[in-house]
């Protein structure tokens, strides 16, 4: 594995010793997990030291804790031994050790805070992207419904419309209208054809 490309989004990484000091995991277990590629982004820096990104540690379920402050009892014992003339590190060395321990503690807290911030930022970006995609899906659905409303259905276009007749239909006259009226039987003065019967006294020539 080679060094990852340097970019603003590169997360901070810890050495294996720093991970051991910030967790309860033994160094042998940590090396075995690295060999099993449980930390896929682990890499060697320019000095050949293995570094494990905090993101890999969090993804593997490893929680970091700040290093414990120096033991006050040990500091008191060292101070008493120095005051009694026993060999000790001296006051200046004790101050340097305490300052170094405090520096390591603050560095570990800073790295943990940076890792948690980076993880929260990635989750926020994913949530924002999901909301944006949902809004776009809704907009696409609205456009599809509007287009469907403006487009005639294929079934309507396939149904032929009945054509209106050019001229109104003509009806044949009823037979009863063309037949001559037949007077009822027994009417005096008319025969069956509707003509007046000639009476002997009514049709003679007048003199």
CSV table of C-alpha atoms in Angstrom, one decimal:
chain,number,residue,atom,x,y,z
A,1,UNK,CA,0.0,0.0,0.0
A,2,UNK,CA,1.2,3.5,-0.9
A,3,UNK,CA,0.6,6.9,0.5
A,4,UNK,CA,-2.9,8.2,-0.2
A,5,UNK,CA,-3.2,11.4,-2.3
A,6,UNK,CA,-3.0,14.5,-0.2
A,7,UNK,CA,-6.2,16.5,-0.3
A,8,UNK,CA,-8.3,18.6,2.0
A,9,UNK,CA,-10.6,15.6,2.6
A,10,UNK,CA,-7.8,13.3,3.8
A,11,UNK,CA,-8.6,12.3,7.3
A,12,UNK,CA,-6.0,12.2,10.1
A,13,UNK,CA,-4.3,9.0,10.8
A,14,UNK,CA,-2.6,7.4,13.9
A,15,UNK,CA,0.4,5.3,14.2
A,16,UNK,CA,0.0,1.8,15.5
A,17,UNK,CA,1.6,2.8,18.8
A,18,UNK,CA,-0.8,5.8,19.1
A,19,UNK,CA,-3.8,3.5,18.5
A,20,UNK,CA,-2.6,1.1,21.2
A,21,UNK,CA,-2.2,4.0,23.6
A,22,UNK,CA,-5.6,5.3,22.8
A,23,UNK,CA,-7.4,2.0,23.0
A,24,UNK,CA,-7.3,-1.3,24.9
A,25,UNK,CA,-6.2,-3.3,21.9
A,26,UNK,CA,-2.8,-5.0,22.1
A,27,UNK,CA,-0.2,-4.2,19.4
A,28,UNK,CA,-0.1,-7.8,18.2
A,29,UNK,CA,-3.9,-7.8,17.7
A,30,UNK,CA,-3.7,-4.5,15.8
A,31,UNK,CA,-1.0,-5.8,13.5
A,32,UNK,CA,-3.0,-9.0,12.8
A,33,UNK,CA,-6.0,-6.9,11.9
A,34,UNK,CA,-3.9,-4.8,9.6
A,35,UNK,CA,-2.6,-7.9,7.9
A,36,UNK,CA,-6.2,-9.1,7.5
A,37,UNK,CA,-6.9,-5.8,5.8
A,38,UNK,CA,-9.5,-4.7,8.3
A,39,UNK,CA,-8.0,-1.2,7.7
A,40,UNK,CA,-8.1,-0.9,3.9
A,41,UNK,CA,-6.7,2.6,3.9
A,42,UNK,CA,-3.7,2.0,6.1
A,43,UNK,CA,-0.4,3.1,4.6
A,44,UNK,CA,3.2,3.7,5.3
A,45,UNK,CA,4.4,7.3,5.6
A,46,UNK,CA,7.7,8.6,4.2
A,47,UNK,CA,9.5,7.3,7.3
A,48,UNK,CA,8.2,3.8,6.8
A,49,UNK,CA,5.8,4.0,9.8
A,50,UNK,CA,2.4,2.4,9.4
A,51,UNK,CA,-0.5,4.8,9.8
A,52,UNK,CA,-4.2,3.9,10.2
A,53,UNK,CA,-6.8,6.5,9.3
A,54,UNK,CA,-9.3,7.3,12.0
A,55,UNK,CA,-12.1,6.5,9.6
A,56,UNK,CA,-10.9,2.9,9.3
A,57,UNK,CA,-10.7,2.6,13.1
A,58,UNK,CA,-14.3,3.9,13.5
A,59,UNK,CA,-15.6,1.7,10.7
A,60,UNK,CA,-14.0,-1.3,12.4
A,61,UNK,CA,-15.9,-0.4,15.6
A,62,UNK,CA,-12.8,0.8,17.5
A,63,UNK,CA,-13.5,3.7,19.9
A,64,UNK,CA,-10.6,5.8,21.0
A,65,UNK,CA,-10.2,7.4,24.4
A,66,UNK,CA,-7.8,10.1,25.5
A,67,UNK,CA,-4.7,8.9,27.2
A,68,UNK,CA,-4.9,8.9,31.0
A,69,UNK,CA,-3.1,11.7,32.7
A,70,UNK,CA,0.1,11.0,34.6
A,71,UNK,CA,-0.4,9.1,37.9
A,72,UNK,CA,-0.3,11.6,40.7
A,73,UNK,CA,1.0,9.0,43.1
A,74,UNK,CA,4.0,8.3,40.9
A,75,UNK,CA,4.7,12.0,40.6
A,76,UNK,CA,4.5,12.4,44.4
A,77,UNK,CA,6.9,9.4,44.9
A,78,UNK,CA,9.3,10.9,42.4
A,79,UNK,CA,9.2,14.2,44.2
A,80,UNK,CA,9.8,12.6,47.6
A,81,UNK,CA,12.7,10.6,46.3
A,82,UNK,CA,14.3,13.7,44.8
A,83,UNK,CA,13.9,15.6,48.0
A,84,UNK,CA,15.5,12.8,50.0
A,85,UNK,CA,18.5,12.7,47.8
A,86,UNK,CA,17.5,9.5,46.0
A,87,UNK,CA,18.3,9.4,42.3
A,88,UNK,CA,15.4,10.9,40.3
A,89,UNK,CA,14.7,12.7,37.1
A,90,UNK,CA,14.7,16.2,38.7
A,91,UNK,CA,12.1,18.9,38.6
A,92,UNK,CA,12.7,20.0,35.1
A,93,UNK,CA,12.5,16.5,33.7
A,94,UNK,CA,9.2,16.0,35.5
A,95,UNK,CA,7.8,19.2,34.0
A,96,UNK,CA,8.9,18.0,30.5
A,97,UNK,CA,7.2,14.6,31.1
A,98,UNK,CA,4.0,16.2,32.3
A,99,UNK,CA,4.0,18.6,29.4
A,100,UNK,CA,4.6,15.7,26.9
A,101,UNK,CA,1.7,13.7,28.4
A,102,UNK,CA,-0.6,16.7,28.2
A,103,UNK,CA,0.4,17.3,24.6
A,104,UNK,CA,-0.3,13.7,23.7
A,105,UNK,CA,-3.7,13.9,25.4
A,106,UNK,CA,-4.7,17.0,23.6
A,107,UNK,CA,-3.4,15.6,20.2
A,108,UNK,CA,-5.5,12.5,20.7
A,109,UNK,CA,-8.6,14.5,21.6
A,110,UNK,CA,-8.0,16.7,18.6
A,111,UNK,CA,-7.8,13.7,16.3
A,112,UNK,CA,-10.9,12.1,17.7
A,113,UNK,CA,-12.8,15.4,17.3
A,114,UNK,CA,-11.6,15.8,13.7
A,115,UNK,CA,-12.6,12.2,12.9
A,116,UNK,CA,-16.1,12.7,14.4
A,117,UNK,CA,-16.5,16.0,12.5
A,118,UNK,CA,-15.4,14.4,9.2
A,119,UNK,CA,-17.8,11.5,9.8
A,120,UNK,CA,-20.7,13.9,10.7
A,121,UNK,CA,-19.9,16.0,7.6
A,122,UNK,CA,-20.0,12.9,5.3
A,123,UNK,CA,-23.3,11.9,6.8
A,124,UNK,CA,-24.7,15.4,6.4
A,125,UNK,CA,-23.6,15.5,2.8
A,126,UNK,CA,-25.3,12.1,2.1
A,127,UNK,CA,-28.5,13.2,3.8
A,128,UNK,CA,-28.5,16.4,1.7
A,129,UNK,CA,-27.9,14.5,-1.5
A,130,UNK,CA,-30.7,12.1,-0.6
A,131,UNK,CA,-33.2,15.0,-0.1
A,132,UNK,CA,-32.1,16.7,-3.3
A,133,UNK,CA,-32.6,13.4,-5.3
A,134,UNK,CA,-36.1,13.1,-3.7
A,135,UNK,CA,-37.0,16.6,-4.7
A,136,UNK,CA,-35.8,15.9,-8.3
A,137,UNK,CA,-37.9,12.7,-8.4
A,138,UNK,CA,-40.9,14.7,-7.3
A,139,UNK,CA,-40.3,17.3,-10.0
A,140,UNK,CA,-39.9,14.7,-12.7
A,141,UNK,CA,-43.2,13.0,-11.6
A,142,UNK,CA,-45.0,16.3,-11.8
A,143,UNK,CA,-43.7,17.0,-15.3
A,144,UNK,CA,-44.7,13.5,-16.4
A,145,UNK,CA,-48.2,13.9,-15.1
A,146,UNK,CA,-48.6,17.3,-16.8
A,147,UNK,CA,-47.3,15.8,-20.1
A,148,UNK,CA,-49.7,12.9,-19.8
A,149,UNK,CA,-52.6,15.3,-19.2
A,150,UNK,CA,-51.8,17.3,-22.4
A,151,UNK,CA,-51.4,14.2,-24.6
A,152,UNK,CA,-54.6,12.5,-25.9
A,153,UNK,CA,-55.0,8.9,-25.0
A,154,UNK,CA,-54.3,6.4,-27.8
A,155,UNK,CA,-57.7,4.8,-27.2
A,156,UNK,CA,-59.4,8.1,-28.0
A,157,UNK,CA,-57.5,8.6,-31.3
A,158,UNK,CA,-58.3,5.0,-32.4
A,159,UNK,CA,-62.1,5.4,-32.0
A,160,UNK,CA,-63.6,6.7,-35.4
A,161,UNK,CA,-66.1,9.5,-35.1
A,162,UNK,CA,-69.5,9.1,-36.9
A,163,UNK,CA,-69.9,11.4,-39.9
A,164,UNK,CA,-73.0,13.7,-40.2
A,165,UNK,CA,-75.4,13.0,-43.2
A,166,UNK,CA,-75.2,15.4,-46.1
A,167,UNK,CA,-79.0,15.6,-46.8
A,168,UNK,CA,-81.9,14.7,-44.6
A,169,UNK,CA,-83.5,11.4,-45.6
A,170,UNK,CA,-86.7,11.5,-47.6
A,171,UNK,CA,-89.7,9.4,-46.7
A,172,UNK,CA,-92.1,7.9,-49.1
A,173,UNK,CA,-95.7,9.2,-48.9
A,174,UNK,CA,-98.1,6.9,-47.1
A,175,UNK,CA,-100.4,4.8,-49.4
A,176,UNK,CA,-103.4,6.1,-47.5
A,177,UNK,CA,-102.6,9.7,-48.5
A,178,UNK,CA,-102.5,9.0,-52.3
A,179,UNK,CA,-105.6,6.8,-52.4
A,180,UNK,CA,-109.0,8.6,-53.1
A,181,UNK,CA,-111.4,8.9,-50.3
A,182,UNK,CA,-114.2,6.4,-50.5
A,183,UNK,CA,-117.4,7.7,-49.1
A,184,UNK,CA,-119.2,5.4,-46.8
A,185,UNK,CA,-121.9,3.2,-48.2
A,186,UNK,CA,-125.5,4.3,-48.1
A,187,UNK,CA,-124.8,8.1,-48.8
A,188,UNK,CA,-127.5,9.2,-51.3
A,189,UNK,CA,-126.5,10.9,-54.4
A,190,UNK,CA,-123.0,9.3,-54.7
A,191,UNK,CA,-121.7,6.1,-56.1
A,192,UNK,CA,-118.8,4.0,-55.0
A,193,UNK,CA,-116.4,6.2,-57.1
A,194,UNK,CA,-117.5,9.4,-55.4
A,195,UNK,CA,-119.4,10.6,-58.4
A,196,UNK,CA,-123.0,11.8,-58.2
A,197,UNK,CA,-125.5,9.4,-59.5
A,198,UNK,CA,-127.5,10.7,-62.4
A,199,UNK,CA,-131.1,11.0,-61.5
A,200,UNK,CA,-133.6,10.9,-64.2
A,201,UNK,CA,-135.1,14.1,-63.2
A,202,UNK,CA,-132.0,16.0,-62.3
A,203,UNK,CA,-129.8,15.6,-65.4
A,204,UNK,CA,-132.1,16.3,-68.2
A,205,UNK,CA,-131.7,19.2,-70.4
A,206,UNK,CA,-133.5,22.3,-69.4
A,207,UNK,CA,-135.9,23.7,-71.9
